[in-house]
Coordinates of C-alpha atoms in Angstrom, one line a residue:
X639 CA 35.9 27.7 8.5
X640 CA 34.7 24.0 7.5
X641 CA 33.2 23.8 11.0
X642 CA 31.3 27.2 10.7
X643 CA 29.9 26.1 7.5
X644 CA 28.8 22.8 8.8
X645 CA 27.2 24.2 11.8
X646 CA 25.3 26.9 9.9
X647 CA 23.9 24.4 7.5
X648 CA 23.3 21.7 9.8
X649 CA 21.2 24.0 12.2
X650 CA 19.1 25.0 9.0
X651 CA 18.5 21.3 8.1
X652 CA 17.9 20.1 11.5
X653 CA 15.1 22.8 11.9
X654 CA 13.0 21.7 8.8
X655 CA 14.2 18.2 7.7
X656 CA 14.6 15.7 10.5
X657 CA 13.2 13.8 7.5
X658 CA 11.1 10.9 8.8
X659 CA 8.2 9.5 6.8
X660 CA 5.6 8.8 8.0
X661 CA 5.9 11.4 11.0
X662 CA 6.4 9.3 14.2
X663 CA 3.7 9.7 17.1
X664 CA 6.4 11.3 19.4
X665 CA 9.9 12.4 18.2
X666 CA 12.5 14.5 19.5
X667 CA 16.1 14.7 18.1
X668 CA 19.4 16.5 18.6
X669 CA 22.1 17.6 16.3
X670 CA 25.3 15.4 17.3
X671 CA 26.9 13.2 14.6
X672 CA 27.1 9.4 15.0
X673 CA 28.7 7.2 12.5
X674 CA 27.5 3.7 11.6
X675 CA 30.0 1.1 12.1
X676 CA 30.5 -1.2 9.1
X677 CA 30.6 -4.0 11.6
X678 CA 27.4 -3.0 13.5
X679 CA 25.6 -5.9 15.1
X680 CA 22.0 -6.2 15.7
X681 CA 20.8 -8.4 18.7
X682 CA 17.2 -9.4 19.2
X683 CA 15.8 -10.4 22.5
X684 CA 12.5 -12.0 22.3
X685 CA 10.2 -11.9 25.3
X686 CA 9.4 -15.4 25.8
X687 CA 12.7 -16.5 27.0
X688 CA 14.8 -13.4 27.2
X689 CA 17.4 -15.3 25.5
X690 CA 19.6 -13.4 23.0
X691 CA 19.3 -14.4 19.5
X692 CA 21.2 -13.4 16.5
X693 CA 19.8 -13.2 12.9
X694 CA 22.1 -16.1 12.0
X695 CA 20.5 -18.3 14.4
X696 CA 16.9 -17.5 13.5
X697 CA 16.9 -16.8 10.0
X698 CA 15.7 -20.3 8.8
X699 CA 13.3 -20.9 11.4
X700 CA 9.9 -20.9 9.2
X701 CA 7.8 -23.9 9.6
X702 CA 5.6 -25.5 6.9
X703 CA 1.5 -25.7 6.2
X704 CA -0.7 -28.2 4.4
X705 CA 0.3 -26.5 1.1
X706 CA 3.8 -27.3 1.2
X707 CA 4.5 -23.3 1.4
X708 CA 6.6 -21.6 3.8
X709 CA 4.7 -20.0 6.8
X710 CA 6.5 -16.6 7.2
X711 CA 5.9 -15.1 10.9
X712 CA 6.6 -11.8 12.2
X713 CA 9.9 -13.0 13.5
X714 CA 10.9 -14.1 10.3
X715 CA 10.0 -10.7 8.9
X716 CA 12.2 -8.9 11.7
X717 CA 15.0 -11.3 10.9
X718 CA 14.8 -10.4 7.4
X719 CA 14.7 -6.7 8.3
X720 CA 17.9 -7.2 10.4
X721 CA 19.6 -8.8 7.6
X722 CA 18.8 -5.8 5.1
X723 CA 19.4 -3.0 7.6
X724 CA 23.1 -2.9 7.2
X725 CA 22.9 -3.4 3.3
X726 CA 20.1 -0.6 3.0
X727 CA 22.4 1.8 5.0
X728 CA 25.7 1.2 3.3
X729 CA 24.6 0.5 -0.2
X730 CA 22.7 3.6 -0.4
X731 CA 23.8 6.5 -2.3
X732 CA 21.8 9.2 -0.7
X733 CA 23.7 12.5 -0.2
X734 CA 21.0 15.2 0.8
X735 CA 22.5 18.2 -0.9
X736 CA 19.1 19.4 -2.4
X737 CA 18.2 20.4 1.2
X738 CA 21.2 23.1 1.5
X739 CA 22.3 26.2 0.0
X740 CA 24.2 25.3 -3.2
X741 CA 27.9 24.5 -2.7
X742 CA 27.8 24.6 1.1
X743 CA 29.9 22.1 3.2
X744 CA 26.9 20.5 5.1
X745 CA 28.4 17.3 5.9
X746 CA 30.4 16.5 9.0
X747 CA 34.2 16.5 8.6
X748 CA 35.2 12.9 7.7
X749 CA 38.7 13.2 9.0
X750 CA 37.6 14.3 12.5
X751 CA 36.9 12.0 15.6
X752 CA 34.0 9.8 15.1
X753 CA 31.5 8.2 17.5
X754 CA 30.4 4.9 16.1
X755 CA 27.0 3.0 16.4
X756 CA 28.5 -0.6 16.9
X757 CA 25.3 -2.4 18.2
X758 CA 21.7 -2.2 17.9
X759 CA 19.3 -4.0 20.6
X760 CA 15.9 -4.9 19.8
X761 CA 13.9 -6.1 22.9
X762 CA 10.5 -7.2 23.4
X763 CA 9.0 -5.4 26.4
X764 CA 5.8 -5.5 28.1
X765 CA 6.1 -2.0 29.4
X766 CA 6.0 -0.4 26.0
X767 CA 2.6 0.5 26.4
X768 CA 3.4 3.1 29.1
X769 CA 5.6 4.8 26.6
X770 CA 2.7 5.3 24.1
X771 CA -0.5 7.2 24.5
X772 CA -2.3 5.3 21.7
X773 CA -4.8 3.1 23.8
X774 CA -5.4 0.7 20.8
X775 CA -1.7 -0.4 20.8
X776 CA -0.7 -2.1 17.7
X777 CA 1.9 -4.9 17.1
X778 CA 3.7 -2.4 15.0
X779 CA 4.3 -0.1 17.9
X780 CA 7.9 0.5 19.0
X781 CA 10.1 2.8 20.7
X782 CA 13.6 3.8 19.5
X783 CA 16.5 5.3 21.3
X784 CA 19.6 6.6 20.0
X785 CA 21.9 8.0 22.4
X786 CA 25.0 10.4 21.8
X787 CA 27.4 7.5 22.9
X788 CA 26.2 5.4 20.0
X789 CA 23.9 3.0 21.8
X790 CA 20.7 2.1 20.0
X791 CA 17.8 0.3 21.7
X792 CA 14.6 -0.6 20.3
X793 CA 11.5 -1.9 22.2
X794 CA 8.9 -3.7 20.8
X795 CA 5.7 -5.5 21.5
X796 CA 5.7 -8.0 18.5
X797 CA 8.8 -8.5 16.0
X798 CA 6.8 -6.7 13.4
X799 CA 7.4 -3.7 15.3
X800 CA 11.1 -4.0 15.0
X801 CA 10.4 -4.2 11.2
X802 CA 8.8 -0.7 11.5
X803 CA 11.6 0.6 13.8
X804 CA 14.5 -0.4 11.5
X805 CA 12.8 1.3 8.6
X806 CA 12.7 4.5 10.7
X807 CA 16.2 4.0 11.8
X808 CA 17.4 3.8 8.2
X809 CA 15.7 7.1 7.4
X810 CA 18.1 8.7 10.1
X811 CA 21.1 8.1 8.0
X812 CA 22.9 9.7 5.0
X813 CA 26.0 8.6 3.0
X814 CA 28.9 10.9 3.1
X815 CA 29.7 12.5 -0.3
X816 CA 33.5 11.6 0.2
X817 CA 34.0 8.0 -1.0
X818 CA 34.5 5.6 1.7
X819 CA 33.8 8.3 4.4
X820 CA 30.8 6.3 5.7
X821 CA 27.2 6.5 6.9
X822 CA 26.3 9.0 9.5
X823 CA 23.3 10.6 11.2
X824 CA 23.2 14.2 12.2
X825 CA 20.2 13.8 14.6
X826 CA 21.6 12.3 17.8
X827 CA 20.2 11.8 20.4
X828 CA 17.0 10.3 19.0
X829 CA 13.9 9.5 21.0
X830 CA 10.9 7.9 19.2
X831 CA 7.6 6.5 20.4
X832 CA 5.4 5.3 17.5
X833 CA 2.5 3.5 16.6
X834 CA 0.1 3.5 13.6
X835 CA -3.3 5.3 13.5
X836 CA -4.9 2.3 11.6
X837 CA -4.0 -1.2 11.2
X838 CA -4.8 -1.5 7.5
X839 CA -2.7 0.7 5.3
X840 CA -2.8 -0.3 1.7
X841 CA -2.3 0.4 -2.0
X842 CA -4.7 -1.3 -4.3
X843 CA -2.9 -2.1 -7.5
X844 CA -4.8 -3.0 -10.7
X845 CA -2.6 -5.5 -12.6
X846 CA -5.1 -6.7 -15.3
X847 CA -6.4 -3.8 -17.2
X848 CA -2.8 -3.3 -18.4
X849 CA -0.4 -5.9 -17.4
X850 CA 1.9 -5.1 -14.6
X851 CA 4.8 -7.8 -14.2
X852 CA 5.8 -9.3 -11.1
X853 CA 9.0 -7.4 -11.0
X854 CA 7.1 -4.1 -11.1
X855 CA 5.1 -5.3 -8.0
X856 CA 8.1 -6.2 -6.2
X857 CA 9.6 -2.7 -6.9
X858 CA 6.5 -1.4 -5.5
X859 CA 6.7 -3.5 -2.5
X860 CA 10.1 -2.1 -1.7
X861 CA 8.8 1.5 -1.9
X862 CA 5.6 0.8 0.4
X863 CA 8.2 -0.6 2.9
X864 CA 9.7 2.6 3.3
X865 CA 6.6 4.4 4.1
X866 CA 5.2 1.7 6.3
X867 CA 2.3 0.5 4.1
X868 CA 1.2 -3.0 5.2
X869 CA -1.4 -4.2 2.7
X870 CA -0.9 -4.7 -1.3
X871 CA -4.3 -5.2 -2.9
X872 CA -3.7 -7.1 -6.0
X873 CA -6.8 -6.4 -8.1
X874 CA -5.8 -9.5 -10.1
X875 CA -8.4 -9.8 -12.7
X876 CA -11.0 -7.8 -14.5
X877 CA -13.1 -7.7 -17.8
X878 CA -10.2 -7.0 -20.0
X879 CA -7.8 -9.6 -18.9
X880 CA -7.0 -12.7 -16.8
X881 CA -3.3 -12.8 -16.0
X882 CA -3.4 -15.3 -13.0
X883 CA -2.7 -18.8 -13.4
X884 CA -5.2 -21.3 -11.9
X885 CA -3.8 -24.7 -12.4
X886 CA -7.3 -26.4 -11.8
X887 CA -8.7 -24.1 -14.8
X888 CA -5.6 -24.1 -17.1
X889 CA -7.3 -22.2 -19.9
X890 CA -8.5 -19.3 -18.0
X891 CA -5.1 -17.5 -18.1
X892 CA -3.9 -19.3 -21.1
X893 CA -6.7 -17.8 -23.2
X894 CA -7.9 -14.9 -21.0
X895 CA -4.3 -13.3 -20.6
X896 CA -3.5 -10.6 -23.3
X897 CA -0.4 -12.3 -24.8
X898 CA 1.8 -15.4 -24.1
X899 CA 3.7 -14.9 -20.9
X900 CA 1.7 -12.0 -19.5
X901 CA 0.6 -14.4 -16.8
X902 CA 1.4 -14.7 -13.2
X903 CA 2.4 -18.3 -12.6
X904 CA 1.9 -19.8 -9.2
X905 CA 5.5 -19.3 -8.3
X906 CA 5.1 -15.7 -9.6
X907 CA 2.4 -15.2 -7.2
X908 CA 4.1 -16.9 -4.4
X909 CA 7.1 -15.0 -4.8
X910 CA 5.4 -11.9 -4.7
X911 CA 3.6 -12.8 -1.5
X912 CA 6.8 -14.0 0.0
X913 CA 8.7 -10.9 -0.7
X914 CA 6.0 -8.8 0.7
X915 CA 5.7 -11.0 3.9
X916 CA 9.4 -10.6 4.7
X917 CA 8.9 -6.8 4.7
X918 CA 5.7 -7.0 6.8
X919 CA 3.3 -6.4 3.9
X920 CA 0.4 -8.7 3.2
X921 CA -0.2 -9.0 -0.4
X922 CA -3.9 -10.3 -0.9
X923 CA -5.8 -10.9 -4.0
X924 CA -9.1 -9.6 -5.3
X925 CA -11.2 -11.7 -7.8
X926 CA -14.1 -9.4 -8.8
X927 CA -17.3 -11.1 -9.1
X928 CA -20.0 -11.3 -10.3
X929 CA -19.3 -8.1 -12.5
X930 CA -15.9 -7.2 -14.3
X931 CA -15.6 -10.8 -15.4
X932 CA -15.9 -10.8 -19.2
X933 CA -12.2 -12.2 -19.4
X934 CA -13.4 -15.4 -18.4
X935 CA -15.5 -15.5 -21.5
X936 CA -12.3 -16.3 -23.6
X937 CA -12.2 -19.8 -21.7
X938 CA -15.8 -20.3 -20.6
X939 CA -18.1 -18.4 -22.7
X940 CA -21.2 -19.9 -21.5
X941 CA -20.7 -18.6 -17.8
X942 CA -20.8 -14.9 -18.9
X943 CA -24.0 -12.8 -19.8
X944 CA -24.0 -9.8 -22.0
X945 CA -20.3 -10.6 -23.2
X946 CA -18.6 -7.9 -25.0
X947 CA -21.7 -6.1 -26.2
X948 CA -21.4 -3.5 -28.9
X949 CA -23.5 -1.4 -26.9
X950 CA -21.3 -1.8 -23.9
X951 CA -22.4 1.3 -22.0
X952 CA -25.8 -0.3 -21.6
X953 CA -24.3 -3.3 -19.8
X954 CA -21.2 -2.0 -18.0
X955 CA -19.2 0.9 -16.9
X956 CA -16.5 0.4 -19.3
X957 CA -15.9 -2.0 -22.2
X958 CA -15.9 -5.0 -22.5
X959 CA -19.2 -5.8 -20.9
X960 CA -20.0 -9.2 -19.2
X961 CA -21.0 -10.6 -15.9
X962 CA -21.1 -14.1 -14.5
X963 CA -24.7 -15.8 -14.9
X964 CA -26.3 -15.2 -11.5
X965 CA -28.4 -18.2 -11.1
X966 CA -26.3 -20.9 -12.8
X967 CA -25.2 -24.3 -11.2
X968 CA -22.3 -24.0 -13.9
X969 CA -21.0 -20.7 -12.3
X970 CA -21.3 -22.1 -8.8
X971 CA -19.1 -25.0 -9.8
X972 CA -16.7 -22.8 -11.6
X973 CA -16.5 -20.4 -8.6
X974 CA -15.8 -23.3 -6.3
X975 CA -13.2 -24.9 -8.4
X976 CA -11.4 -21.4 -8.9
X977 CA -11.6 -20.6 -5.1
X978 CA -10.6 -24.0 -4.0
X979 CA -7.5 -23.7 -6.1
X980 CA -6.5 -20.2 -5.4
X981 CA -7.3 -19.8 -1.6
X982 CA -5.3 -22.6 -0.2
X983 CA -2.1 -21.3 -2.1
X984 CA -2.8 -17.5 -0.7
X985 CA -3.9 -18.8 2.8
X986 CA -0.3 -18.9 4.1
X987 CA 0.4 -15.5 3.4
X988 CA -3.0 -13.5 3.8
X989 CA -5.9 -13.0 6.4
X990 CA -8.2 -11.4 3.6
X991 CA -9.5 -12.3 0.1
X992 CA -11.5 -9.8 -1.7
X993 CA -14.5 -11.0 -3.8
X994 CA -15.3 -7.8 -5.4
X995 CA -19.1 -7.0 -5.9
X996 CA -18.7 -3.4 -7.3
X997 CA -20.6 -1.8 -10.5
X998 CA -23.0 -4.7 -11.0
X999 CA -25.1 -3.7 -13.9
X1000 CA -28.8 -5.0 -13.9
X1001 CA -29.3 -5.0 -17.7
X1002 CA -26.9 -7.7 -17.9
X1003 CA -29.4 -10.0 -16.0
X1004 CA -32.2 -9.1 -18.3
X1005 CA -30.4 -11.2 -20.9
X1006 CA -29.0 -13.8 -18.6
X1007 CA -31.0 -16.9 -19.4
X1008 CA -30.9 -18.0 -15.7
X1009 CA -32.5 -14.6 -14.5
X1010 CA -34.2 -12.8 -17.3
X1011 CA -34.9 -9.7 -15.3
X1012 CA -33.4 -6.3 -14.7
X1013 CA -35.5 -5.8 -11.6
X1014 CA -33.6 -5.2 -8.4
X1015 CA -36.2 -7.2 -6.4
X1016 CA -35.4 -10.2 -8.5
X1017 CA -31.7 -9.9 -8.7
X1018 CA -31.1 -9.1 -5.0
X1019 CA -31.9 -12.6 -3.4
X1020 CA -30.0 -14.2 -6.2
X1021 CA -27.0 -11.8 -5.5
X1022 CA -27.3 -12.8 -1.9
X1023 CA -27.1 -16.4 -2.5
X1024 CA -24.2 -16.0 -5.0
X1025 CA -22.2 -14.0 -2.4
X1026 CA -22.9 -16.1 0.5
X1027 CA -21.9 -19.2 -1.4
X1028 CA -18.6 -17.8 -2.3
X1029 CA -17.8 -16.3 1.2
X1030 CA -18.5 -19.9 2.5
X1031 CA -15.5 -21.0 0.6
X1032 CA -13.3 -18.1 1.7
X1033 CA -14.2 -19.0 5.3
X1034 CA -13.6 -22.6 4.8
X1035 CA -10.1 -21.6 3.8
X1036 CA -9.5 -19.5 7.1
X1037 CA -9.8 -16.1 5.4
X1038 CA -11.9 -13.1 6.1
X1039 CA -13.9 -11.6 2.7
X1040 CA -13.6 -8.1 1.7
X1041 CA -16.3 -6.6 -0.6
X1042 CA -17.0 -3.4 -2.2
X1043 CA -19.4 -1.1 -0.7
X1044 CA -22.2 -1.5 -3.4
X1045 CA -23.0 -4.9 -1.8
X1046 CA -24.3 -3.2 1.3
X1047 CA -25.2 0.2 0.3
X1048 CA -26.8 -0.5 -3.3
X1049 CA -28.1 -4.0 -2.9
X1050 CA -28.8 -4.4 1.0
X1051 CA -27.1 -7.8 1.3
X1052 CA -27.0 -9.3 4.6
X1053 CA -23.5 -10.4 5.5
X1054 CA -21.7 -11.6 8.8
X1055 CA -20.6 -8.4 10.6
X1056 CA -17.9 -10.2 12.8
X1057 CA -15.6 -10.8 9.7
X1058 CA -16.8 -9.2 6.8
X1059 CA -14.8 -6.0 5.7
X1060 CA -16.6 -3.4 3.4
X1061 CA -14.4 -1.3 1.1
X1062 CA -15.8 2.1 0.4
X1063 CA -14.7 4.1 -2.7
X1064 CA -17.5 6.5 -3.6
X1065 CA -18.0 8.9 -1.0
X1066 CA -17.4 9.4 2.9
X1067 CA -21.2 9.2 3.6
X1068 CA -21.1 5.4 2.7
X1069 CA -18.6 5.0 5.7
X1070 CA -21.1 6.4 7.9
X1071 CA -24.0 4.0 6.6
X1072 CA -21.7 0.9 6.7
X1073 CA -20.3 1.5 10.2
X1074 CA -23.9 2.2 11.5
X1075 CA -24.7 -1.5 10.3
X1076 CA -21.8 -2.8 12.2
X1077 CA -19.5 -3.6 9.6
X1078 CA -15.6 -3.2 9.6
X1079 CA -14.8 -0.7 6.8
X1080 CA -12.0 0.8 4.7
X1081 CA -12.0 4.3 3.2
X1082 CA -10.5 5.8 0.2
X1083 CA -12.7 7.9 -1.7
X1084 CA -12.1 8.4 -5.5
X1085 CA -12.4 12.1 -5.1
X1086 CA -9.1 12.1 -3.2
X1087 CA -7.3 8.7 -3.3
X1088 CA -7.7 7.5 -7.0
X1089 CA -4.2 8.0 -8.4
X1090 CA -5.6 7.3 -11.9
X1091 CA -7.5 10.3 -12.2
X1092 CA -6.7 13.5 -14.0
X1093 CA -4.9 12.0 -16.9
X1094 CA -7.7 12.7 -19.4
X1095 CA -10.2 10.4 -21.2
X1096 CA -9.1 7.1 -22.6
X1097 CA -12.3 6.5 -24.6
X1098 CA -12.4 7.8 -28.0
X1099 CA -15.1 9.8 -29.6
X1100 CA -17.2 8.2 -32.2
X1101 CA -15.9 9.5 -35.5
X1102 CA -18.6 11.8 -37.2
X1103 CA -21.1 11.7 -34.4
X1104 CA -22.3 15.1 -33.2
X1105 CA -23.6 13.3 -30.1
X1106 CA -20.5 11.6 -29.0
X1107 CA -19.9 11.9 -25.1
X1108 CA -16.2 12.3 -25.7
X1109 CA -15.7 16.0 -26.1
X1110 CA -13.0 18.6 -25.5
X1111 CA -11.3 19.1 -23.1
X1112 CA -11.5 15.2 -23.0
X1113 CA -11.2 15.0 -19.2
X1114 CA -11.9 11.5 -17.3
X1115 CA -14.7 11.1 -15.0
X1116 CA -12.8 11.8 -11.8
X1117 CA -10.5 14.7 -12.9
X1118 CA -8.9 16.6 -11.9
X1119 CA -5.6 14.6 -11.0
X1120 CA -5.2 14.2 -7.0
X1121 CA -2.0 15.9 -6.3
X1122 CA -0.3 14.8 -3.1
X1123 CA -1.4 17.8 -1.0
X1124 CA -5.0 17.0 -1.8
X1125 CA -4.3 13.2 -0.7
X1126 CA -2.8 14.4 2.4
X1127 CA -5.6 16.7 3.5
X1128 CA -8.2 13.9 3.0
X1129 CA -10.3 13.3 6.2
X1130 CA -13.0 10.6 5.6
X1131 CA -14.0 10.7 9.1
X1132 CA -14.5 14.6 9.6
X1133 CA -18.4 14.0 10.3
X1134 CA -18.2 10.5 12.1
X1135 CA -18.3 11.4 15.7
X1136 CA -19.7 8.2 17.1
X1137 CA -16.6 6.5 18.8
X1138 CA -18.2 2.9 18.1
X1139 CA -18.5 3.9 14.3
X1140 CA -14.9 5.1 14.4
X1141 CA -13.6 2.2 15.8
X1142 CA -15.0 0.2 12.9
X1143 CA -13.0 1.9 10.5
X1144 CA -9.8 -0.4 10.3
X1145 CA -8.0 1.8 7.8
X1146 CA -7.8 2.6 4.0
X1147 CA -6.4 2.2 0.6
X1148 CA -5.1 4.4 -1.9
X1149 CA -5.8 3.2 -5.3
X1150 CA -4.0 2.9 -8.7
X1151 CA -6.4 1.6 -11.5
X1152 CA -5.0 0.4 -14.6
X1153 CA -6.7 2.0 -17.6
X1154 CA -3.9 4.1 -18.4
X1155 CA -1.1 2.7 -16.2
X1156 CA 1.5 -0.1 -16.7
X1157 CA 4.6 -1.2 -15.5
X1158 CA 6.4 1.7 -17.3
X1159 CA 4.4 4.4 -15.8
X1160 CA 3.8 2.9 -12.4
X1161 CA 6.2 4.6 -10.4
X1162 CA 5.9 8.0 -11.4
X1163 CA 2.0 7.8 -11.2
X1164 CA 2.0 6.0 -7.7
X1165 CA 5.0 7.7 -6.1
X1166 CA 5.3 10.1 -4.1
X1167 CA 1.5 10.6 -4.0
X1168 CA 1.0 7.2 -2.3
X1169 CA 3.4 8.1 0.6
X1170 CA 1.2 11.0 1.2
X1171 CA -1.8 8.5 1.7
X1172 CA 0.7 6.3 3.9
X1173 CA 1.4 9.3 6.4
X1174 CA -2.3 9.9 6.8
X1175 CA -2.9 6.2 7.7
X1176 CA 0.2 5.9 10.1
X1177 CA 0.2 9.3 11.6
X1178 CA -3.4 10.3 11.4
X1179 CA -5.6 12.7 9.6
X1180 CA -4.4 16.6 9.6
X1181 CA -6.7 18.2 7.2
X1182 CA -5.7 21.3 5.0
X1183 CA -4.0 23.0 8.1
X1184 CA -1.5 20.4 8.4
X1185 CA -0.2 21.0 4.8
X1186 CA 3.0 23.0 5.2
X1187 CA 6.4 23.4 4.2
X1188 CA 7.8 21.1 6.7
X1189 CA 5.6 18.1 5.3
X1190 CA 6.8 19.3 1.7
X1191 CA 10.4 19.0 2.9
X1192 CA 10.1 15.5 4.6
X1193 CA 8.3 14.1 1.7
X1194 CA 11.0 15.5 -0.7
X1195 CA 13.4 13.7 1.4
X1196 CA 11.7 10.2 1.2
X1197 CA 11.2 10.6 -2.4
X1198 CA 15.0 11.0 -2.8
X1199 CA 15.4 7.9 -0.8
X1200 CA 13.1 6.1 -3.3
X1201 CA 15.0 7.2 -6.3
X1202 CA 18.2 5.7 -4.7
X1203 CA 16.2 2.4 -4.6
X1204 CA 15.6 2.4 -8.1
X1205 CA 12.0 3.8 -8.0
X1206 CA 11.3 6.6 -10.3
X1207 CA 8.9 9.0 -8.5
X1208 CA 7.7 12.5 -9.7
X1209 CA 9.7 15.3 -7.9
X1210 CA 7.9 17.1 -4.9
X1211 CA 9.3 20.4 -5.7
X1212 CA 11.9 22.4 -7.5
X1213 CA 15.6 22.0 -6.1
X1214 CA 15.6 25.8 -5.6
X1215 CA 12.7 25.7 -3.2
X1216 CA 14.2 22.9 -1.2
X1217 CA 17.5 24.9 -1.2
X1218 CA 15.8 28.2 0.1
X1219 CA 13.8 27.5 3.3
X1220 CA 10.7 29.8 3.4
X1221 CA 11.0 31.2 -0.2
X1222 CA 8.3 29.0 -1.9
X1223 CA 5.3 29.9 0.2
X1224 CA 2.4 32.2 -0.9

């Protein structure tokens, strides 16, 4: 009877929830059970020498750099992933009972004969490209084979592909509900050939409008690694606060932060970036300039024009107003000092540095003593010089600059197309315009991928003013809330048919701005919706036709895995729906 119940339930489960997220490029599985041996050994065979190395021999291989910080290679990241794999599998508490009819015996008999996975081989292989149809093969590509006899083989081009493969392998396993019974997969044999659709798959996290602690960011990195996001964009300062320690400018964070201790020390930032690097995630920093900078005025008031004006809406998109003076040698010296302090410290971890450039308000420059005009023709050449100077420092530190779309679309700046990346956010039409000019581009339109939208207005109505703009139903500017299905159906390239322009779209980011978000609300607002964006960027666009019950169940499965890791995401669906296949469709 136990076997009958198991066969019925496992057949139902395998039909709908061979639950990998993001969906691999090619994937087949069976229904045989394998158990993971507590003594499983992982062997890495690098291509260069074809000599077998164990994690123990490689774990301390990192070299140094001119800043004295460790350089973390993709091999180091793979070694770290190998070290974590067994712990992730055996320390998990995930029993997938929600995906079966209630009170059924869906698990394999823990007292029966068991076939164990005792070894995992990860091998660099030049023939991998023949296994994948993706012509623009990524370093993150891999193949994964799990045979019925328990043998596991991973083929990779670069060690970072091994990191992604081990993430996938972990998602094939479940913990048996009988204490001590072990960890199993019901999906053998497995054959996977996988490669990402986009090289840049990011989350933009605002840590400045409301303070988000390094520990919250580290928890977010853990969740990102599960869904194969590989860029964490830290929007590290804005008009409201400056939480980032800059030793060359010590008063900047000391006075610009919200409160004592709400500061990322040099060590905090390095720890966050190191933690990400070991998980194959580049944590890069944005210092928005010349707008969104009034927090600087707490320490350096003479650098900011139109600072914290009572009539803030004339000078900024939100309070407080204030922008860096645009034609000031003191500002140039400040930015030079700031960047020459920060950039050498982030260089060991990053390829990018984001210099902002969004929502520049011309009225600030009417009261700027170094400009004295709000005329675009007057401001544009000064802005060109400002950005060119800032980017010269970025490039001198071996980094590529990222800017917001306004610098190209609104201000028509001329920036080098060979290394400048332009981040779009207002509409997909901007992608077409920017790529037509030859720039590499990131997508992430606010109508689809702003996770902060739909929670209502955070501005208060002016008491007693019949002309207040804050009126019922008090919706925010980008309502409604972007639910996961809306995020999943987003296709920013639907109207871009030129292959050359499409090739310039290197990826995207889903955004979590901070007006109504902090560390306590972070998980619930980001997850699992950011996972929907992660699959779009890894597996490719599917549009509304791709939203179906199978996707819902896979997302619900990865949501449960995040819960067992200590993340607190929203539920995807009622448990009743997950337990009753096909009954929650309309």
